């Protein structure tokens, strides 16, 4: 793998599992030093092991993205350890409880918005502050196809992901002249523990999910990771404020 990110530093939130893990590994394989931030330390430390096994460098920082003091100290520790923040993938998220709009509880609303939307804002708040001092940086926020269309039974998740796209566009405009590019990714159905939780690994439920994908299969976390890495790279130097679907064609339908 070409080390296009040698000397660069990348933060990945929600990096212990799923799309975050694949992206942390993808950054490291290109030479970036990676900060794996997650609210629970995976007891097997699989992400850290995968990065170190391939000769990469990473640290784990425990951080709940919905907690401002955690996010502040996570970014401060990144600077004190590696001296800079070049890239950030603000990816940590939850699906929330399934319930139609009128049945959704206040607790579900506050928790899901707190992690998926406030969490992305808090991360950008501190990341952008450092990137402005550096005069350069690239941020990718994890939205979803649920940021582009409605989905029955997931009103809070959909609202949070639409919010992530609006926030991404606004932050991109605010920082476009300062050398900071800010984009979003909108994954379709990606085979991770989040989808396993929703389907309960039930074959019929999985078939229903696959049926929403024009390509006829679920995506792999690595396929989202490649899009994130491209958006962060200089190859995407004229791309900012964009929400990139990585969705097997779902949104085209
Ligand atoms: P995942 O496998 O559940 O991974 C999410 C990671 O984020 C987990 O390590 C989780 O920790 C962590 N996390 C959750 N809340 C956190 C918090 N408050 N602070 C820090 N870390 C936290 O899910 P995934 O499928 O990879 O999802 C990653 C992102 O992609 C999410 O934003 C999700 O909405 C988005 N997405 C996923 C799909 C899909 O089909 N999988 C589709 C569209 C968008 P725990 O496991 O310990 O909770």
PDB file of N, CA and C and ligand atoms in Angstrom, residues 12-22 37-42 47 61-67 70-71 89-95 111 114-116 119-120 141-147 157 160-161 164 185-198 209 213 218-219 221 224 246 250, ligand 1:
ATOM      1  N   UNK A  12     -10.230   8.507  14.545  1.00  0.00           N
ATOM      2  CA  UNK A  12     -11.424   7.762  14.123  1.00  0.00           C
ATOM      3  C   UNK A  12     -12.264   7.503  15.363  1.00  0.00           C
ATOM      4  N   UNK A  13     -13.450   8.095  15.439  1.00  0.00           N
ATOM      5  CA  UNK A  13     -14.319   7.810  16.590  1.00  0.00           C
ATOM      6  C   UNK A  13     -15.154   6.563  16.286  1.00  0.00           C
ATOM      7  N   UNK A  14     -15.520   5.846  17.340  1.00  0.00           N
ATOM      8  CA  UNK A  14     -16.218   4.576  17.134  1.00  0.00           C
ATOM      9  C   UNK A  14     -15.308   3.593  16.403  1.00  0.00           C
ATOM     10  N   UNK A  15     -14.003   3.671  16.737  1.00  0.00           N
ATOM     11  CA  UNK A  15     -13.007   2.899  15.981  1.00  0.00           C
ATOM     12  C   UNK A  15     -12.804   1.474  16.464  1.00  0.00           C
ATOM     13  N   UNK A  16     -13.519   1.055  17.504  1.00  0.00           N
ATOM     14  CA  UNK A  16     -13.289  -0.304  18.020  1.00  0.00           C
ATOM     15  C   UNK A  16     -13.936  -1.381  17.165  1.00  0.00           C
ATOM     16  N   UNK A  17     -14.982  -1.021  16.434  1.00  0.00           N
ATOM     17  CA  UNK A  17     -15.719  -2.036  15.668  1.00  0.00           C
ATOM     18  C   UNK A  17     -16.121  -1.494  14.297  1.00  0.00           C
ATOM     19  N   UNK A  18     -16.633  -2.383  13.451  1.00  0.00           N
ATOM     20  CA  UNK A  18     -17.366  -2.027  12.234  1.00  0.00           C
ATOM     21  C   UNK A  18     -16.647  -1.104  11.270  1.00  0.00           C
ATOM     22  N   UNK A  19     -17.387  -0.102  10.793  1.00  0.00           N
ATOM     23  CA  UNK A  19     -16.876   0.837   9.789  1.00  0.00           C
ATOM     24  C   UNK A  19     -15.686   1.626  10.360  1.00  0.00           C
ATOM     25  N   UNK A  20     -15.756   1.969  11.645  1.00  0.00           N
ATOM     26  CA  UNK A  20     -14.671   2.716  12.289  1.00  0.00           C
ATOM     27  C   UNK A  20     -13.382   1.899  12.302  1.00  0.00           C
ATOM     28  N   UNK A  21     -13.484   0.624  12.665  1.00  0.00           N
ATOM     29  CA  UNK A  21     -12.295  -0.237  12.686  1.00  0.00           C
ATOM     30  C   UNK A  21     -11.674  -0.319  11.287  1.00  0.00           C
ATOM     31  N   UNK A  22     -12.499  -0.593  10.286  1.00  0.00           N
ATOM     32  CA  UNK A  22     -11.981  -0.730   8.911  1.00  0.00           C
ATOM     33  C   UNK A  22     -11.291   0.558   8.463  1.00  0.00           C
ATOM     34  N   UNK A  37     -10.704   6.200  18.915  1.00  0.00           N
ATOM     35  CA  UNK A  37     -11.480   6.725  20.044  1.00  0.00           C
ATOM     36  C   UNK A  37     -12.818   5.997  20.122  1.00  0.00           C
ATOM     37  N   UNK A  38     -13.104   5.460  21.284  1.00  0.00           N
ATOM     38  CA  UNK A  38     -14.372   4.730  21.445  1.00  0.00           C
ATOM     39  C   UNK A  38     -14.762   4.790  22.910  1.00  0.00           C
ATOM     40  N   UNK A  39     -16.051   4.681  23.179  1.00  0.00           N
ATOM     41  CA  UNK A  39     -16.471   4.805  24.587  1.00  0.00           C
ATOM     42  C   UNK A  39     -16.217   3.546  25.395  1.00  0.00           C
ATOM     43  N   UNK A  40     -16.077   2.403  24.704  1.00  0.00           N
ATOM     44  CA  UNK A  40     -15.745   1.168  25.401  1.00  0.00           C
ATOM     45  C   UNK A  40     -14.491   0.602  24.758  1.00  0.00           C
ATOM     46  N   UNK A  41     -13.530   0.221  25.594  1.00  0.00           N
ATOM     47  CA  UNK A  41     -12.335  -0.391  25.041  1.00  0.00           C
ATOM     48  C   UNK A  41     -12.673  -1.837  24.727  1.00  0.00           C
ATOM     49  N   UNK A  42     -12.590  -2.200  23.431  1.00  0.00           N
ATOM     50  CA  UNK A  42     -12.829  -3.576  23.007  1.00  0.00           C
ATOM     51  C   UNK A  42     -11.848  -4.468  23.770  1.00  0.00           C
ATOM     52  N   UNK A  47      -8.857  -3.741  16.836  1.00  0.00           N
ATOM     53  CA  UNK A  47      -8.414  -2.676  15.916  1.00  0.00           C
ATOM     54  C   UNK A  47      -6.932  -2.391  16.122  1.00  0.00           C
ATOM     55  N   UNK A  61      -7.960   5.873  22.772  1.00  0.00           N
ATOM     56  CA  UNK A  61      -8.396   6.838  23.793  1.00  0.00           C
ATOM     57  C   UNK A  61      -9.873   6.585  24.079  1.00  0.00           C
ATOM     58  N   UNK A  62     -10.163   6.380  25.364  1.00  0.00           N
ATOM     59  CA  UNK A  62     -11.563   6.157  25.759  1.00  0.00           C
ATOM     60  C   UNK A  62     -12.298   7.495  25.671  1.00  0.00           C
ATOM     61  N   UNK A  63     -13.396   7.518  24.928  1.00  0.00           N
ATOM     62  CA  UNK A  63     -14.103   8.792  24.717  1.00  0.00           C
ATOM     63  C   UNK A  63     -15.557   8.539  24.344  1.00  0.00           C
ATOM     64  N   UNK A  64     -16.452   9.119  25.125  1.00  0.00           N
ATOM     65  CA  UNK A  64     -17.871   9.122  24.764  1.00  0.00           C
ATOM     66  C   UNK A  64     -18.099  10.418  23.982  1.00  0.00           C
ATOM     67  N   UNK A  65     -18.424  10.300  22.693  1.00  0.00           N
ATOM     68  CA  UNK A  65     -18.495  11.503  21.845  1.00  0.00           C
ATOM     69  C   UNK A  65     -19.628  12.457  22.247  1.00  0.00           C
ATOM     70  N   UNK A  66     -20.558  11.981  23.070  1.00  0.00           N
ATOM     71  CA  UNK A  66     -21.639  12.873  23.490  1.00  0.00           C
ATOM     72  C   UNK A  66     -21.264  13.669  24.748  1.00  0.00           C
ATOM     73  N   UNK A  67     -20.049  13.459  25.248  1.00  0.00           N
ATOM     74  CA  UNK A  67     -19.594  14.117  26.478  1.00  0.00           C
ATOM     75  C   UNK A  67     -18.498  15.122  26.116  1.00  0.00           C
ATOM     76  N   UNK A  70     -14.968  14.637  27.566  1.00  0.00           N
ATOM     77  CA  UNK A  70     -14.272  13.495  26.933  1.00  0.00           C
ATOM     78  C   UNK A  70     -13.697  13.903  25.577  1.00  0.00           C
ATOM     79  N   UNK A  71     -14.514  14.607  24.781  1.00  0.00           N
ATOM     80  CA  UNK A  71     -14.076  14.974  23.419  1.00  0.00           C
ATOM     81  C   UNK A  71     -12.911  15.968  23.496  1.00  0.00           C
ATOM     82  N   UNK A  89     -12.354  11.133  11.196  1.00  0.00           N
ATOM     83  CA  UNK A  89     -13.568  10.448  10.742  1.00  0.00           C
ATOM     84  C   UNK A  89     -14.486  10.372  11.958  1.00  0.00           C
ATOM     85  N   UNK A  90     -15.496  11.258  11.979  1.00  0.00           N
ATOM     86  CA  UNK A  90     -16.445  11.313  13.091  1.00  0.00           C
ATOM     87  C   UNK A  90     -17.551  10.309  12.796  1.00  0.00           C
ATOM     88  N   UNK A  91     -17.361   9.102  13.325  1.00  0.00           N
ATOM     89  CA  UNK A  91     -18.131   7.945  12.873  1.00  0.00           C
ATOM     90  C   UNK A  91     -19.006   7.324  13.948  1.00  0.00           C
ATOM     91  N   UNK A  92     -18.670   7.559  15.230  1.00  0.00           N
ATOM     92  CA  UNK A  92     -19.399   6.880  16.305  1.00  0.00           C
ATOM     93  C   UNK A  92     -20.889   7.158  16.182  1.00  0.00           C
ATOM     94  N   UNK A  93     -21.680   6.118  16.286  1.00  0.00           N
ATOM     95  CA  UNK A  93     -23.124   6.309  16.185  1.00  0.00           C
ATOM     96  C   UNK A  93     -23.877   5.092  16.672  1.00  0.00           C
ATOM     97  N   UNK A  94     -25.143   5.312  16.968  1.00  0.00           N
ATOM     98  CA  UNK A  94     -26.027   4.216  17.387  1.00  0.00           C
ATOM     99  C   UNK A  94     -27.298   4.273  16.540  1.00  0.00           C
ATOM    100  N   UNK A  95     -27.996   3.154  16.469  1.00  0.00           N
ATOM    101  CA  UNK A  95     -29.223   3.111  15.668  1.00  0.00           C
ATOM    102  C   UNK A  95     -30.431   3.627  16.454  1.00  0.00           C
ATOM    103  N   UNK A 111     -30.836  10.396  23.659  1.00  0.00           N
ATOM    104  CA  UNK A 111     -29.623   9.560  23.570  1.00  0.00           C
ATOM    105  C   UNK A 111     -29.114   9.510  22.121  1.00  0.00           C
ATOM    106  N   UNK A 114     -27.955  12.856  20.958  1.00  0.00           N
ATOM    107  CA  UNK A 114     -26.756  13.194  21.741  1.00  0.00           C
ATOM    108  C   UNK A 114     -25.497  12.560  21.165  1.00  0.00           C
ATOM    109  N   UNK A 115     -25.602  11.308  20.744  1.00  0.00           N
ATOM    110  CA  UNK A 115     -24.420  10.625  20.192  1.00  0.00           C
ATOM    111  C   UNK A 115     -24.250  10.958  18.706  1.00  0.00           C
ATOM    112  N   UNK A 116     -25.307  10.780  17.917  1.00  0.00           N
ATOM    113  CA  UNK A 116     -25.158  10.858  16.447  1.00  0.00           C
ATOM    114  C   UNK A 116     -24.974  12.289  15.928  1.00  0.00           C
ATOM    115  N   UNK A 119     -22.652  14.576  19.090  1.00  0.00           N
ATOM    116  CA  UNK A 119     -21.309  13.984  19.111  1.00  0.00           C
ATOM    117  C   UNK A 119     -20.470  14.444  17.924  1.00  0.00           C
ATOM    118  N   UNK A 120     -21.068  14.493  16.737  1.00  0.00           N
ATOM    119  CA  UNK A 120     -20.339  14.949  15.545  1.00  0.00           C
ATOM    120  C   UNK A 120     -19.984  16.429  15.689  1.00  0.00           C
ATOM    121  N   UNK A 141     -17.614  13.178   8.163  1.00  0.00           N
ATOM    122  CA  UNK A 141     -18.622  12.804   9.150  1.00  0.00           C
ATOM    123  C   UNK A 141     -19.442  11.633   8.628  1.00  0.00           C
ATOM    124  N   UNK A 142     -19.753  10.700   9.520  1.00  0.00           N
ATOM    125  CA  UNK A 142     -20.526   9.537   9.072  1.00  0.00           C
ATOM    126  C   UNK A 142     -22.023   9.841   9.186  1.00  0.00           C
ATOM    127  N   UNK A 143     -22.662   9.991   8.033  1.00  0.00           N
ATOM    128  CA  UNK A 143     -24.125  10.119   7.994  1.00  0.00           C
ATOM    129  C   UNK A 143     -24.679   8.741   7.643  1.00  0.00           C
ATOM    130  N   UNK A 144     -25.517   8.667   6.621  1.00  0.00           N
ATOM    131  CA  UNK A 144     -26.183   7.400   6.270  1.00  0.00           C
ATOM    132  C   UNK A 144     -27.125   7.699   5.105  1.00  0.00           C
ATOM    133  N   UNK A 145     -27.598   6.664   4.421  1.00  0.00           N
ATOM    134  CA  UNK A 145     -28.710   6.913   3.490  1.00  0.00           C
ATOM    135  C   UNK A 145     -29.887   7.490   4.273  1.00  0.00           C
ATOM    136  N   UNK A 146     -29.915   7.194   5.586  1.00  0.00           N
ATOM    137  CA  UNK A 146     -30.966   7.756   6.449  1.00  0.00           C
ATOM    138  C   UNK A 146     -30.819   9.269   6.618  1.00  0.00           C
ATOM    139  N   UNK A 147     -29.727   9.837   6.112  1.00  0.00           N
ATOM    140  CA  UNK A 147     -29.577  11.289   6.085  1.00  0.00           C
ATOM    141  C   UNK A 147     -30.145  11.892   4.810  1.00  0.00           C
ATOM    142  N   UNK A 157     -33.125   8.377  14.372  1.00  0.00           N
ATOM    143  CA  UNK A 157     -31.918   8.061  13.601  1.00  0.00           C
ATOM    144  C   UNK A 157     -31.902   8.893  12.316  1.00  0.00           C
ATOM    145  N   UNK A 160     -31.271  12.510  13.086  1.00  0.00           N
ATOM    146  CA  UNK A 160     -29.867  12.742  13.464  1.00  0.00           C
ATOM    147  C   UNK A 160     -28.972  12.746  12.231  1.00  0.00           C
ATOM    148  N   UNK A 161     -29.226  11.835  11.290  1.00  0.00           N
ATOM    149  CA  UNK A 161     -28.344  11.737  10.113  1.00  0.00           C
ATOM    150  C   UNK A 161     -28.619  12.864   9.109  1.00  0.00           C
ATOM    151  N   UNK A 164     -26.645  15.594  10.543  1.00  0.00           N
ATOM    152  CA  UNK A 164     -25.198  15.471  10.275  1.00  0.00           C
ATOM    153  C   UNK A 164     -24.861  16.058   8.903  1.00  0.00           C
ATOM    154  N   UNK A 185     -20.089  10.844   4.565  1.00  0.00           N
ATOM    155  CA  UNK A 185     -20.362   9.616   3.816  1.00  0.00           C
ATOM    156  C   UNK A 185     -21.737   9.113   4.230  1.00  0.00           C
ATOM    157  N   UNK A 186     -22.422   8.528   3.262  1.00  0.00           N
ATOM    158  CA  UNK A 186     -23.763   8.002   3.507  1.00  0.00           C
ATOM    159  C   UNK A 186     -23.785   6.518   3.159  1.00  0.00           C
ATOM    160  N   UNK A 187     -23.391   5.672   4.126  1.00  0.00           N
ATOM    161  CA  UNK A 187     -23.417   4.236   3.831  1.00  0.00           C
ATOM    162  C   UNK A 187     -24.837   3.710   3.684  1.00  0.00           C
ATOM    163  N   UNK A 188     -24.949   2.666   2.834  1.00  0.00           N
ATOM    164  CA  UNK A 188     -26.205   1.902   2.765  1.00  0.00           C
ATOM    165  C   UNK A 188     -26.166   0.823   3.834  1.00  0.00           C
ATOM    166  N   UNK A 189     -26.604  -0.381   3.504  1.00  0.00           N
ATOM    167  CA  UNK A 189     -26.587  -1.459   4.503  1.00  0.00           C
ATOM    168  C   UNK A 189     -25.193  -2.089   4.514  1.00  0.00           C
ATOM    169  N   UNK A 190     -24.499  -1.924   5.623  1.00  0.00           N
ATOM    170  CA  UNK A 190     -23.132  -2.428   5.750  1.00  0.00           C
ATOM    171  C   UNK A 190     -23.126  -3.501   6.841  1.00  0.00           C
ATOM    172  N   UNK A 191     -22.517  -4.644   6.532  1.00  0.00           N
ATOM    173  CA  UNK A 191     -22.543  -5.773   7.465  1.00  0.00           C
ATOM    174  C   UNK A 191     -21.635  -5.492   8.672  1.00  0.00           C
ATOM    175  N   UNK A 192     -22.247  -4.996   9.732  1.00  0.00           N
ATOM    176  CA  UNK A 192     -21.521  -4.737  10.987  1.00  0.00           C
ATOM    177  C   UNK A 192     -22.402  -5.199  12.144  1.00  0.00           C
ATOM    178  N   UNK A 193     -21.900  -5.023  13.360  1.00  0.00           N
ATOM    179  CA  UNK A 193     -22.721  -5.433  14.509  1.00  0.00           C
ATOM    180  C   UNK A 193     -23.990  -4.588  14.615  1.00  0.00           C
ATOM    181  N   UNK A 194     -23.962  -3.347  14.058  1.00  0.00           N
ATOM    182  CA  UNK A 194     -25.185  -2.529  14.094  1.00  0.00           C
ATOM    183  C   UNK A 194     -26.310  -3.221  13.310  1.00  0.00           C
ATOM    184  N   UNK A 195     -25.987  -3.702  12.111  1.00  0.00           N
ATOM    185  CA  UNK A 195     -26.999  -4.384  11.295  1.00  0.00           C
ATOM    186  C   UNK A 195     -27.387  -5.715  11.951  1.00  0.00           C
ATOM    187  N   UNK A 196     -26.410  -6.409  12.540  1.00  0.00           N
ATOM    188  CA  UNK A 196     -26.724  -7.666  13.239  1.00  0.00           C
ATOM    189  C   UNK A 196     -27.701  -7.427  14.390  1.00  0.00           C
ATOM    190  N   UNK A 197     -27.529  -6.268  15.070  1.00  0.00           N
ATOM    191  CA  UNK A 197     -28.453  -5.956  16.186  1.00  0.00           C
ATOM    192  C   UNK A 197     -29.859  -5.723  15.634  1.00  0.00           C
ATOM    193  N   UNK A 198     -29.946  -5.025  14.494  1.00  0.00           N
ATOM    194  CA  UNK A 198     -31.274  -4.692  13.942  1.00  0.00           C
ATOM    195  C   UNK A 198     -31.967  -5.954  13.405  1.00  0.00           C
ATOM    196  N   UNK A 209     -33.184  -6.641   4.144  1.00  0.00           N
ATOM    197  CA  UNK A 209     -32.158  -5.577   4.031  1.00  0.00           C
ATOM    198  C   UNK A 209     -31.450  -5.671   2.680  1.00  0.00           C
ATOM    199  N   UNK A 213     -30.930  -3.238  -1.492  1.00  0.00           N
ATOM    200  CA  UNK A 213     -29.674  -2.905  -2.163  1.00  0.00           C
ATOM    201  C   UNK A 213     -29.695  -3.341  -3.623  1.00  0.00           C
ATOM    202  N   UNK A 218     -25.104  -6.899   0.974  1.00  0.00           N
ATOM    203  CA  UNK A 218     -24.716  -5.841   1.910  1.00  0.00           C
ATOM    204  C   UNK A 218     -23.307  -5.366   1.558  1.00  0.00           C
ATOM    205  N   UNK A 219     -23.004  -4.133   1.968  1.00  0.00           N
ATOM    206  CA  UNK A 219     -21.643  -3.624   1.777  1.00  0.00           C
ATOM    207  C   UNK A 219     -20.726  -4.124   2.864  1.00  0.00           C
ATOM    208  N   UNK A 221     -17.541  -3.073   5.543  1.00  0.00           N
ATOM    209  CA  UNK A 221     -16.985  -1.865   6.180  1.00  0.00           C
ATOM    210  C   UNK A 221     -15.805  -1.289   5.398  1.00  0.00           C
ATOM    211  N   UNK A 224     -16.651   1.313   2.755  1.00  0.00           N
ATOM    212  CA  UNK A 224     -16.884   2.676   3.262  1.00  0.00           C
ATOM    213  C   UNK A 224     -15.534   3.317   3.602  1.00  0.00           C
ATOM    214  N   UNK A 246     -22.390   5.717  -0.297  1.00  0.00           N
ATOM    215  CA  UNK A 246     -21.619   4.471  -0.507  1.00  0.00           C
ATOM    216  C   UNK A 246     -22.627   3.376  -0.173  1.00  0.00           C
ATOM    217  N   UNK A 250     -28.632   2.210  -3.596  1.00  0.00           N
ATOM    218  CA  UNK A 250     -29.927   2.364  -2.905  1.00  0.00           C
ATOM    219  C   UNK A 250     -30.608   3.694  -3.263  1.00  0.00           C
TER     220      UNK A 250
HETATM  221  P1  LIG B   1     -20.974  -0.532  15.071  1.00  0.00           P
HETATM  222  O1  LIG B   1     -20.363  -1.752  14.511  1.00  0.00           O
HETATM  223  O2  LIG B   1     -21.974  -0.623  16.161  1.00  0.00           O
HETATM  224  O3  LIG B   1     -19.782   0.444  15.496  1.00  0.00           O
HETATM  225  C1  LIG B   1     -20.051   1.689  16.074  1.00  0.00           C
HETATM  226  C2  LIG B   1     -18.939   1.994  17.045  1.00  0.00           C
HETATM  227  O4  LIG B   1     -19.218   3.257  17.678  1.00  0.00           O
HETATM  228  C3  LIG B   1     -18.853   0.955  18.154  1.00  0.00           C
HETATM  229  O5  LIG B   1     -17.507   0.683  18.474  1.00  0.00           O
HETATM  230  C4  LIG B   1     -19.588   1.640  19.300  1.00  0.00           C
HETATM  231  O6  LIG B   1     -19.234   1.142  20.562  1.00  0.00           O
HETATM  232  C5  LIG B   1     -19.110   3.063  19.091  1.00  0.00           C
HETATM  233  N1  LIG B   1     -19.914   4.050  19.787  1.00  0.00           N
HETATM  234  C6  LIG B   1     -21.263   4.087  19.944  1.00  0.00           C
HETATM  235  N2  LIG B   1     -21.617   5.144  20.695  1.00  0.00           N
HETATM  236  C7  LIG B   1     -20.467   5.798  21.023  1.00  0.00           C
HETATM  237  C8  LIG B   1     -20.174   6.954  21.781  1.00  0.00           C
HETATM  238  N3  LIG B   1     -21.117   7.652  22.406  1.00  0.00           N
HETATM  239  N4  LIG B   1     -18.872   7.363  21.884  1.00  0.00           N
HETATM  240  C9  LIG B   1     -17.887   6.667  21.299  1.00  0.00           C
HETATM  241  N5  LIG B   1     -18.106   5.534  20.593  1.00  0.00           N
HETATM  242  C10 LIG B   1     -19.376   5.099  20.459  1.00  0.00           C
HETATM  243  O7  LIG B   1     -21.690   0.287  13.917  1.00  0.00           O
HETATM  244  P2  LIG B   1     -21.270   0.624  12.416  1.00  0.00           P
HETATM  245  O8  LIG B   1     -22.245  -0.029  11.546  1.00  0.00           O
HETATM  246  O9  LIG B   1     -19.820   0.445  12.208  1.00  0.00           O
HETATM  247  O10 LIG B   1     -21.640   2.184  12.426  1.00  0.00           O
HETATM  248  C11 LIG B   1     -20.668   3.209  12.337  1.00  0.00           C
HETATM  249  C12 LIG B   1     -21.364   4.461  11.802  1.00  0.00           C
HETATM  250  O11 LIG B   1     -21.892   4.161  10.512  1.00  0.00           O
HETATM  251  C13 LIG B   1     -22.544   4.942  12.642  1.00  0.00           C
HETATM  252  O12 LIG B   1     -22.541   6.345  12.708  1.00  0.00           O
HETATM  253  C14 LIG B   1     -23.755   4.448  11.856  1.00  0.00           C
HETATM  254  O13 LIG B   1     -24.885   5.221  12.088  1.00  0.00           O
HETATM  255  C15 LIG B   1     -23.240   4.577  10.452  1.00  0.00           C
HETATM  256  N6  LIG B   1     -23.951   3.756   9.467  1.00  0.00           N
HETATM  257  C16 LIG B   1     -23.944   2.402   9.544  1.00  0.00           C
HETATM  258  C17 LIG B   1     -24.636   1.669   8.587  1.00  0.00           C
HETATM  259  C18 LIG B   1     -24.650   0.168   8.586  1.00  0.00           C
HETATM  260  O14 LIG B   1     -25.415  -0.411   7.800  1.00  0.00           O
HETATM  261  N7  LIG B   1     -23.857  -0.511   9.388  1.00  0.00           N
HETATM  262  C19 LIG B   1     -25.336   2.317   7.586  1.00  0.00           C
HETATM  263  C20 LIG B   1     -25.332   3.706   7.542  1.00  0.00           C
HETATM  264  C21 LIG B   1     -24.624   4.423   8.495  1.00  0.00           C
HETATM  265  P3  LIG B   1     -20.165  -0.047  21.212  1.00  0.00           P
HETATM  266  O15 LIG B   1     -20.203  -1.149  20.178  1.00  0.00           O
HETATM  267  O16 LIG B   1     -19.437  -0.409  22.450  1.00  0.00           O
HETATM  268  O17 LIG B   1     -21.508   0.593  21.436  1.00  0.00           O
END
